[in-house]
CSV table of C-alpha atoms in Angstrom, one decimal:
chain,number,residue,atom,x,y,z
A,2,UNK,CA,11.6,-13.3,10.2
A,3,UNK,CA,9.0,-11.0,8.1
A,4,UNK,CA,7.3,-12.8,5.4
A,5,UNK,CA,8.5,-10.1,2.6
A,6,UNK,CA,12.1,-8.8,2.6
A,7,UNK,CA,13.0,-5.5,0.9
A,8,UNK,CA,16.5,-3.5,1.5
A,9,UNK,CA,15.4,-0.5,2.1
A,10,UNK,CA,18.1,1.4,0.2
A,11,UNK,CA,18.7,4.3,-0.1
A,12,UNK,CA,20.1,2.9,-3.9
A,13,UNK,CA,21.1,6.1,-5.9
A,14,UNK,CA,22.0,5.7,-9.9
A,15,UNK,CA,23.0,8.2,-12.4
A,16,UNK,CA,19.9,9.0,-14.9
A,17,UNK,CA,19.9,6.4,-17.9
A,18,UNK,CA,20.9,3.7,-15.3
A,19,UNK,CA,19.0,0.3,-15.4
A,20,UNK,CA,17.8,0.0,-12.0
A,21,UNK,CA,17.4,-3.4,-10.1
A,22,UNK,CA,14.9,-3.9,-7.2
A,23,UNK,CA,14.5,-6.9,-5.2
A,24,UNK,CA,12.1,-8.5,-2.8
A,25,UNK,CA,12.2,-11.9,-1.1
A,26,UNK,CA,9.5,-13.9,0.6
A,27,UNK,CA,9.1,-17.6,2.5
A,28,UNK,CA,5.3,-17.9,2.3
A,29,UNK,CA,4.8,-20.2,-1.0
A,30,UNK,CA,1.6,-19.7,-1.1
A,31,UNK,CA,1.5,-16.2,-2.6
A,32,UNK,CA,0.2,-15.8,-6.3
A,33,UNK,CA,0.1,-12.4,-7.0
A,34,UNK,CA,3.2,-10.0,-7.1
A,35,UNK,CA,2.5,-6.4,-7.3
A,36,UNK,CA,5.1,-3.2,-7.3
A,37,UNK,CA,3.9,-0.5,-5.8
A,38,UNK,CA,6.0,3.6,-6.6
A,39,UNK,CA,5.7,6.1,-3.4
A,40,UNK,CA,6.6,9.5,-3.4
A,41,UNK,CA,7.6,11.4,-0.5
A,42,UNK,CA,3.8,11.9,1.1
A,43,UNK,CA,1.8,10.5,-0.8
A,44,UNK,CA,0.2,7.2,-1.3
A,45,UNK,CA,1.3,4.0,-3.5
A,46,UNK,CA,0.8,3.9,-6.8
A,47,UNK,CA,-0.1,0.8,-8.3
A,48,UNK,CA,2.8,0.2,-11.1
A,49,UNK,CA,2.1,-3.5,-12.1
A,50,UNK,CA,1.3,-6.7,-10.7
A,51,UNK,CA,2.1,-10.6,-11.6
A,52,UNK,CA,0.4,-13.4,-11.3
A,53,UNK,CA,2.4,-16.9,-10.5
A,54,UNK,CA,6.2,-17.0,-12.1
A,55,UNK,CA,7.1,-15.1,-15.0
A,56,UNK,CA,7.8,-11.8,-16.6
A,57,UNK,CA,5.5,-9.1,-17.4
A,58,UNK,CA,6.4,-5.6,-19.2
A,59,UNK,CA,5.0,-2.2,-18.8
A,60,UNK,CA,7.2,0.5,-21.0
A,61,UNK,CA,10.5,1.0,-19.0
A,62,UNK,CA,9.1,-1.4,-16.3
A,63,UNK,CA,9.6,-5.7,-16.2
A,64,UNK,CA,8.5,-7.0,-13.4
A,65,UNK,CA,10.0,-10.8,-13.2
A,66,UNK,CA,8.5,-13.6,-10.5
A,67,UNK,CA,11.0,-17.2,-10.1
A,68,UNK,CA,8.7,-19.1,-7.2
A,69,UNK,CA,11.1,-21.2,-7.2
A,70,UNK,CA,13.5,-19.3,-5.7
A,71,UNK,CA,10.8,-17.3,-3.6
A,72,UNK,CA,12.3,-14.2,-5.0
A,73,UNK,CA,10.4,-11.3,-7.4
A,74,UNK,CA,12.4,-8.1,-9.2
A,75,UNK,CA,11.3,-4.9,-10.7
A,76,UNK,CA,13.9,-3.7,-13.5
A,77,UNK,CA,13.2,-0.1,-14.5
A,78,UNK,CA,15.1,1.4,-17.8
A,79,UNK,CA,16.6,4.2,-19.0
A,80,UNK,CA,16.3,5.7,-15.2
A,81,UNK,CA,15.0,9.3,-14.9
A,82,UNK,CA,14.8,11.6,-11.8
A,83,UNK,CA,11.2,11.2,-11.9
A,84,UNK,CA,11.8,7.7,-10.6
A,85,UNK,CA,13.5,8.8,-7.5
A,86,UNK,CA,10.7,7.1,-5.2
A,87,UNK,CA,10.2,4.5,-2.7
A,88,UNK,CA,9.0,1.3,-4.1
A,89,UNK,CA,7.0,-1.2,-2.7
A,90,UNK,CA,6.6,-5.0,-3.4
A,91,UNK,CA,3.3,-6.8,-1.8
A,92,UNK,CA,2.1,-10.0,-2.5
A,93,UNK,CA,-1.0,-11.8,-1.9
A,94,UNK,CA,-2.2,-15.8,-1.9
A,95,UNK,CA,-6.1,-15.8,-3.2
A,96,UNK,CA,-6.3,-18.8,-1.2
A,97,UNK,CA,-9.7,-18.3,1.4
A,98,UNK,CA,-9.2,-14.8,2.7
A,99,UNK,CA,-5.9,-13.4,2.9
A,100,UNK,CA,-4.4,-10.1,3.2
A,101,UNK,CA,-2.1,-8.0,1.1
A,102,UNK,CA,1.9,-8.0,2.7
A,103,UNK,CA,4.1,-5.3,1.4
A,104,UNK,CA,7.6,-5.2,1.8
A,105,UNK,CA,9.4,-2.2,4.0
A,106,UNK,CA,10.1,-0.1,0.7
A,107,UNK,CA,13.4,0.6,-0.9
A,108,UNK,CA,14.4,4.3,-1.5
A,109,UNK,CA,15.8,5.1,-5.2
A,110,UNK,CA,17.4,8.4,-6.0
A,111,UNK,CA,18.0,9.0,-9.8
A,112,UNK,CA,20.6,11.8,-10.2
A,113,UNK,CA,20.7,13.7,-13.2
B,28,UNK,CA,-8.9,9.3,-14.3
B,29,UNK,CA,-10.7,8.1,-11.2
B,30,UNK,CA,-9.1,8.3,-8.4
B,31,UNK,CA,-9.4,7.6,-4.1
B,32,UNK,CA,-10.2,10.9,-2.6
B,33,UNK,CA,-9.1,11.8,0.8
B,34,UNK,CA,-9.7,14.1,4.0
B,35,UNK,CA,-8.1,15.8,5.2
B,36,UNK,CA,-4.5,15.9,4.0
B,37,UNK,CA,-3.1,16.6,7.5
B,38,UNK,CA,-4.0,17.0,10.8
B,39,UNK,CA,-2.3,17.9,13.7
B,40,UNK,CA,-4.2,16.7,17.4
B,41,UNK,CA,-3.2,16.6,20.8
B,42,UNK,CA,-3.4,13.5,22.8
B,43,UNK,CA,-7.0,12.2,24.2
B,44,UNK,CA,-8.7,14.1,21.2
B,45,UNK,CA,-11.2,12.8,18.7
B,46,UNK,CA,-9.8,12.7,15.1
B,47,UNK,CA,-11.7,11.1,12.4
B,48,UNK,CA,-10.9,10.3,8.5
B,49,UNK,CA,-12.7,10.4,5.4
B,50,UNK,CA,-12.7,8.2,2.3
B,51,UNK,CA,-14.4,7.8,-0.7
B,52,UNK,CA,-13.4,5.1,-2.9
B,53,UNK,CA,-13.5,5.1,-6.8
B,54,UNK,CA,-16.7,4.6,-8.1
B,55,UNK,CA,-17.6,1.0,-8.4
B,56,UNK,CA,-14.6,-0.5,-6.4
B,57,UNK,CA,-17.1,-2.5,-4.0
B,58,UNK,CA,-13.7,-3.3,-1.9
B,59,UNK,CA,-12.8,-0.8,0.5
B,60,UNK,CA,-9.4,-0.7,2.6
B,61,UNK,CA,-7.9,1.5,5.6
B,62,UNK,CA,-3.9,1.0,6.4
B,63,UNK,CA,-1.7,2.8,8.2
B,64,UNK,CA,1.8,3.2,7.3
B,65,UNK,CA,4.7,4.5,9.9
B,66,UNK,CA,7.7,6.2,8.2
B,67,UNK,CA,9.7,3.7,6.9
B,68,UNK,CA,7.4,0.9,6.9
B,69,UNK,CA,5.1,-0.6,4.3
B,70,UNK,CA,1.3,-0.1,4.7
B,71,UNK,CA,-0.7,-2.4,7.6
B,72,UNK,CA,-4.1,-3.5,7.4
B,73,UNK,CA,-6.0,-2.0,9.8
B,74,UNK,CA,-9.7,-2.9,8.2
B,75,UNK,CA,-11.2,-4.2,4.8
B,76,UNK,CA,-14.8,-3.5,4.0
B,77,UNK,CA,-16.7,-5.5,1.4
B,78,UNK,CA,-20.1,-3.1,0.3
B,79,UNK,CA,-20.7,-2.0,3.7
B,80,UNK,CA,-19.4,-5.0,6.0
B,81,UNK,CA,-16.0,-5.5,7.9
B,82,UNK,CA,-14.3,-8.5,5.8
B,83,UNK,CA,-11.4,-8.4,8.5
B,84,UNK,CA,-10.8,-5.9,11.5
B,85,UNK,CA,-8.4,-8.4,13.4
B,86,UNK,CA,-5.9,-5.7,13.3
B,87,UNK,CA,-7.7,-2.4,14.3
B,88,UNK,CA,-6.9,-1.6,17.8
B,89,UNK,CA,-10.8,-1.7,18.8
B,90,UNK,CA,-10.3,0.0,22.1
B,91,UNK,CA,-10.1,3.6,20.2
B,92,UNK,CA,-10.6,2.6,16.8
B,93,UNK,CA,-13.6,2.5,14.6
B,94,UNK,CA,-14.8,2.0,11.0
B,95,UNK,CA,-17.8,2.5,9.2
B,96,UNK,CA,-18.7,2.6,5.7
B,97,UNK,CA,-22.9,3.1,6.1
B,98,UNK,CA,-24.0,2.9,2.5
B,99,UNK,CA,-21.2,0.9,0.8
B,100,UNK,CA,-19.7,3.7,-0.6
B,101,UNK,CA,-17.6,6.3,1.3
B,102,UNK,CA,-16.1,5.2,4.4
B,103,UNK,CA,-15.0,7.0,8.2
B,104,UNK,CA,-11.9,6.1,10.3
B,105,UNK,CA,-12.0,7.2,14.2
B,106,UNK,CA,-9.6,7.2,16.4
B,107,UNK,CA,-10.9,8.1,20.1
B,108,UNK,CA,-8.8,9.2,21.9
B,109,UNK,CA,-5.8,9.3,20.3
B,110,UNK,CA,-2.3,8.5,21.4
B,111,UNK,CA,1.4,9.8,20.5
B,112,UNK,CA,2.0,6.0,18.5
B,113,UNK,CA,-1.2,6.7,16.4
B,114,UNK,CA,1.5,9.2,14.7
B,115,UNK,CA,1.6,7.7,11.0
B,116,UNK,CA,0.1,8.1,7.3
B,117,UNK,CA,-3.5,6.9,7.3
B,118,UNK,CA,-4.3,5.1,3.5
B,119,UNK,CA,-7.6,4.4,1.6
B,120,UNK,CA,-7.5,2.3,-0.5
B,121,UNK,CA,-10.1,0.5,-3.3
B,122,UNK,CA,-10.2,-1.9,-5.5
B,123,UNK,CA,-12.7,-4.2,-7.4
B,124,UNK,CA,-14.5,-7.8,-6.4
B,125,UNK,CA,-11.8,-9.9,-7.8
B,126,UNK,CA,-9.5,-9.5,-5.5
B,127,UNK,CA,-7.1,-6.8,-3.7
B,128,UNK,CA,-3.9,-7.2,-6.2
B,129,UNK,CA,-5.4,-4.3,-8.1
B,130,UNK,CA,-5.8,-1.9,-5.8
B,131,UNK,CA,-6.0,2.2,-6.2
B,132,UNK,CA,-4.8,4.3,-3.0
B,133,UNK,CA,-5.7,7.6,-1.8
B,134,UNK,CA,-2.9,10.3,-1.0
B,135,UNK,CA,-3.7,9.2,2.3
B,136,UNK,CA,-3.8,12.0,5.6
B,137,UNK,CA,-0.5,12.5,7.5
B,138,UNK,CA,-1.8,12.6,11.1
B,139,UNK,CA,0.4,14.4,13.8
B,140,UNK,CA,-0.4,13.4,17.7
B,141,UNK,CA,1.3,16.3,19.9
Protein backbone atom coordinates (compact mmCIF):
# COMPACT_ATOMS: atom_id res chain seq x y z
CA UNK A 1 0.00 0.00 0.00
CA UNK A 2 1.52 3.57 -1.06
CA UNK A 3 1.67 5.99 1.71
CA UNK A 4 -0.43 8.75 -0.47
CA UNK A 5 -3.45 7.72 -2.47
CA UNK A 6 -4.77 9.88 -5.32
CA UNK A 7 -7.43 8.62 -8.15
CA UNK A 8 -5.86 9.51 -10.84
CA UNK A 9 -8.93 10.60 -12.78
CA UNK A 10 -9.41 11.57 -15.64
CA UNK A 11 -12.45 13.78 -13.71
CA UNK A 12 -13.95 16.16 -16.37
CA UNK A 13 -16.62 19.11 -15.19
CA UNK A 14 -18.39 21.65 -17.17
CA UNK A 15 -16.64 25.30 -16.68
CA UNK A 16 -18.24 27.01 -13.41
CA UNK A 17 -18.25 23.56 -11.77
CA UNK A 18 -16.85 23.32 -8.10
CA UNK A 19 -14.28 20.75 -8.46
CA UNK A 20 -13.44 18.23 -5.54
CA UNK A 21 -9.92 16.60 -5.30
CA UNK A 22 -8.93 14.06 -2.82
CA UNK A 23 -5.85 12.41 -1.40
CA UNK A 24 -5.51 9.82 1.36
CA UNK A 25 -2.58 8.87 3.41
CA UNK A 26 -1.60 6.18 6.49
CA UNK A 27 1.64 7.83 7.66
CA UNK A 28 0.38 10.10 10.81
CA UNK A 29 3.24 11.61 11.05
CA UNK A 30 3.00 14.05 8.14
CA UNK A 31 2.49 17.88 9.02
CA UNK A 32 2.52 19.58 5.99
CA UNK A 33 -0.04 19.24 3.01
CA UNK A 34 0.81 20.78 -0.14
CA UNK A 35 -1.19 20.81 -3.75
CA UNK A 36 0.77 20.92 -6.39
CA UNK A 37 -1.05 22.03 -10.57
CA UNK A 38 0.90 20.24 -13.64
CA UNK A 39 0.36 20.93 -17.01
CA UNK A 40 0.96 18.63 -19.79
CA UNK A 41 5.12 18.97 -19.75
CA UNK A 42 5.91 20.94 -17.59
CA UNK A 43 6.77 21.02 -13.95
CA UNK A 44 4.55 21.37 -10.62
CA UNK A 45 3.50 24.42 -9.63
CA UNK A 46 3.30 25.08 -6.14
CA UNK A 47 -0.56 26.07 -5.46
CA UNK A 48 -0.68 26.07 -1.64
CA UNK A 49 0.29 24.13 1.24
CA UNK A 50 -1.11 23.35 5.01
CA UNK A 51 0.27 22.84 7.89
CA UNK A 52 -1.45 20.28 10.56
CA UNK A 53 -5.55 20.10 10.28
CA UNK A 54 -7.53 22.79 8.95
CA UNK A 55 -8.52 24.93 6.07
CA UNK A 56 -6.60 27.44 4.20
CA UNK A 57 -7.95 29.72 1.19
CA UNK A 58 -6.14 31.04 -1.82
CA UNK A 59 -8.87 32.87 -4.28
CA UNK A 60 -10.93 30.04 -6.04
CA UNK A 61 -8.65 27.47 -4.15
CA UNK A 62 -9.37 25.84 -0.21
CA UNK A 63 -7.34 23.49 0.59
CA UNK A 64 -8.88 21.47 3.85
CA UNK A 65 -6.65 18.90 6.07
CA UNK A 66 -8.90 16.37 8.81
CA UNK A 67 -5.81 14.23 10.39
CA UNK A 68 -8.17 12.56 11.90
CA UNK A 69 -9.38 10.90 9.16
CA UNK A 70 -5.86 10.83 7.36
CA UNK A 71 -7.59 12.46 4.48
CA UNK A 72 -6.69 16.19 2.74
CA UNK A 73 -9.00 17.88 -0.25
CA UNK A 74 -8.39 20.68 -2.65
CA UNK A 75 -11.88 22.45 -3.69
CA UNK A 76 -11.38 24.72 -6.72
CA UNK A 77 -14.40 27.32 -7.66
CA UNK A 78 -15.99 28.58 -10.42
CA UNK A 79 -13.87 25.94 -12.60
CA UNK A 80 -12.27 27.38 -15.87
CA UNK A 81 -10.54 25.52 -18.72
CA UNK A 82 -7.41 26.97 -17.56
CA UNK A 83 -7.64 24.46 -14.68
CA UNK A 84 -7.64 21.50 -16.85
CA UNK A 85 -4.31 20.05 -15.24
CA UNK A 86 -2.99 17.26 -13.32
CA UNK A 87 -2.83 17.90 -9.66
CA UNK A 88 -0.65 16.76 -7.16
CA UNK A 89 -0.95 16.30 -3.37
CA UNK A 90 2.56 15.70 -1.27
CA UNK A 91 2.96 15.75 2.12
CA UNK A 92 5.91 15.89 4.34
CA UNK A 93 6.54 15.08 8.44
CA UNK A 94 9.50 17.81 9.59
CA UNK A 95 10.32 15.16 11.97
CA UNK A 96 14.52 14.45 11.58
CA UNK A 97 14.92 14.27 7.82
CA UNK A 98 12.26 13.22 5.74
CA UNK A 99 11.37 13.39 2.28
CA UNK A 100 8.57 15.02 0.32
CA UNK A 101 5.76 12.00 -1.02
CA UNK A 102 3.42 13.07 -3.67
CA UNK A 103 0.53 11.36 -4.65
CA UNK A 104 0.18 9.75 -8.40
CA UNK A 105 -1.78 12.93 -9.81
CA UNK A 106 -5.34 13.25 -10.72
CA UNK A 107 -6.21 14.51 -14.37
CA UNK A 108 -9.02 17.37 -14.42
CA UNK A 109 -10.54 18.51 -17.73
CA UNK A 110 -12.71 21.69 -17.53
CA UNK A 111 -14.95 21.84 -20.63
CA UNK A 112 -16.17 25.03 -21.70
CA UNK B 1 9.22 36.49 -10.68
CA UNK B 2 12.08 34.15 -9.89
CA UNK B 3 11.92 31.17 -11.22
CA UNK B 4 14.14 27.39 -11.54
CA UNK B 5 15.74 27.50 -14.82
CA UNK B 6 16.39 24.39 -16.73
CA UNK B 7 18.58 22.62 -19.55
CA UNK B 8 17.87 21.47 -21.84
CA UNK B 9 14.11 21.09 -22.45
CA UNK B 10 14.54 17.83 -24.30
CA UNK B 11 16.82 15.43 -25.26
CA UNK B 12 16.72 12.51 -27.22
CA UNK B 13 20.01 9.80 -26.61
CA UNK B 14 20.59 6.42 -27.60
CA UNK B 15 21.45 3.82 -25.09
CA UNK B 16 25.07 3.64 -23.44
CA UNK B 17 25.44 7.49 -24.08
CA UNK B 18 26.39 10.20 -21.73
CA UNK B 19 23.58 12.74 -20.99
CA UNK B 20 23.83 15.27 -18.40
CA UNK B 21 21.32 18.03 -16.86
CA UNK B 22 21.58 21.52 -15.80
CA UNK B 23 19.94 23.41 -12.97
CA UNK B 24 20.03 26.53 -11.43
CA UNK B 25 17.94 27.11 -8.57
CA UNK B 26 16.31 30.59 -7.55
CA UNK B 27 18.54 32.82 -6.08
CA UNK B 28 18.88 32.25 -2.35
CA UNK B 29 16.97 28.81 -2.17
CA UNK B 30 20.10 27.17 -0.25
CA UNK B 31 17.98 23.71 -0.86
CA UNK B 32 18.38 22.09 -3.98
CA UNK B 33 16.39 18.97 -5.38
CA UNK B 34 16.58 16.47 -8.53
CA UNK B 35 13.34 14.08 -9.12
CA UNK B 36 12.38 12.19 -11.79
CA UNK B 37 8.90 11.68 -12.69
CA UNK B 38 7.63 8.71 -15.15
CA UNK B 39 4.35 9.52 -17.07
CA UNK B 40 1.73 8.94 -14.79
CA UNK B 41 3.56 9.00 -11.64
CA UNK B 42 4.21 11.71 -9.05
CA UNK B 43 7.83 13.03 -8.82
CA UNK B 44 10.72 10.59 -6.98
CA UNK B 45 13.56 11.85 -5.07
CA UNK B 46 16.44 11.04 -6.70
CA UNK B 47 18.96 13.60 -4.64
CA UNK B 48 18.66 16.70 -2.23
CA UNK B 49 21.51 19.01 -1.90
CA UNK B 50 21.89 21.45 1.06
CA UNK B 51 24.59 24.43 -0.12
CA UNK B 52 26.79 22.19 -1.87
CA UNK B 53 26.39 18.75 0.06
CA UNK B 54 24.13 15.57 -0.73
CA UNK B 55 21.47 15.72 2.31
CA UNK B 56 20.15 12.28 0.86
CA UNK B 57 21.15 10.28 -2.36
CA UNK B 58 19.66 6.89 -1.03
CA UNK B 59 17.59 6.75 -4.06
CA UNK B 60 19.97 7.73 -7.03
CA UNK B 61 20.94 4.59 -8.81
CA UNK B 62 24.82 5.31 -8.15
CA UNK B 63 26.03 2.81 -10.66
CA UNK B 64 25.28 5.53 -13.60
CA UNK B 65 24.15 8.39 -11.72
CA UNK B 66 25.82 11.36 -10.43
CA UNK B 67 25.19 14.80 -8.74
CA UNK B 68 27.09 17.66 -8.14
CA UNK B 69 26.29 21.07 -7.18
CA UNK B 70 30.27 22.57 -6.84
CA UNK B 71 29.59 26.05 -5.50
CA UNK B 72 26.14 25.73 -3.76
CA UNK B 73 24.45 27.29 -6.46
CA UNK B 74 23.71 25.61 -9.86
CA UNK B 75 23.63 22.05 -9.91
CA UNK B 76 24.56 18.93 -12.78
CA UNK B 77 22.65 15.59 -13.13
CA UNK B 78 24.59 12.63 -15.14
CA UNK B 79 23.48 9.78 -16.20
CA UNK B 80 26.32 7.40 -17.68
CA UNK B 81 25.40 5.30 -19.66
CA UNK B 82 22.08 5.55 -20.01
CA UNK B 83 19.40 2.92 -20.25
CA UNK B 84 15.80 2.61 -22.14
CA UNK B 85 13.98 2.83 -18.13
CA UNK B 86 15.96 6.17 -17.63
CA UNK B 87 13.05 7.42 -20.06
CA UNK B 88 11.14 10.04 -17.80
CA UNK B 89 10.84 13.94 -16.91
CA UNK B 90 13.97 14.99 -15.00
CA UNK B 91 12.81 17.99 -12.14
CA UNK B 92 14.73 20.72 -10.32
CA UNK B 93 13.51 21.82 -7.80
CA UNK B 94 14.43 24.72 -4.85
CA UNK B 95 13.29 25.81 -2.01
CA UNK B 96 14.51 27.77 1.13
CA UNK B 97 16.21 26.43 4.65
CA UNK B 98 13.01 25.88 6.43
CA UNK B 99 12.03 23.10 4.99
CA UNK B 100 10.94 21.49 1.41
CA UNK B 101 6.94 22.28 1.75
CA UNK B 102 7.70 25.38 -0.16
CA UNK B 103 9.26 24.35 -2.93
CA UNK B 104 9.61 26.07 -6.64
CA UNK B 105 10.16 23.53 -9.68
CA UNK B 106 11.84 23.93 -12.90
CA UNK B 107 10.00 22.99 -16.24
CA UNK B 108 12.07 20.12 -15.87
CA UNK B 109 13.88 18.26 -19.31
CA UNK B 110 11.82 15.46 -21.03
CA UNK B 111 14.67 12.83 -21.65
CA UNK B 112 14.02 10.25 -24.56
CA UNK B 113 16.40 6.95 -24.41
CA UNK B 114 16.17 5.29 -28.09
Amino acid sequence: QKEVEQDPGPLSVPEGAIVSLNCTYSNSAFQYFMWYRQYSRKGPELLMYTYSSGNKEDGRFTAQVDKSSKYISLFIRDSQPSDSATYLCAMWNSGGYQKVTFGTGTKLQVIP
Amino acid sequence: EAEVAQSPRYKITEKSQAVAFWCDPISGHATLYWYRQILGQGPELLVQFQDESVVDDSQLPKDRFSAERLKGVDSTLKIQPAELGDSAMYLCASSLDRGPYEQYFGPGTRLTVT
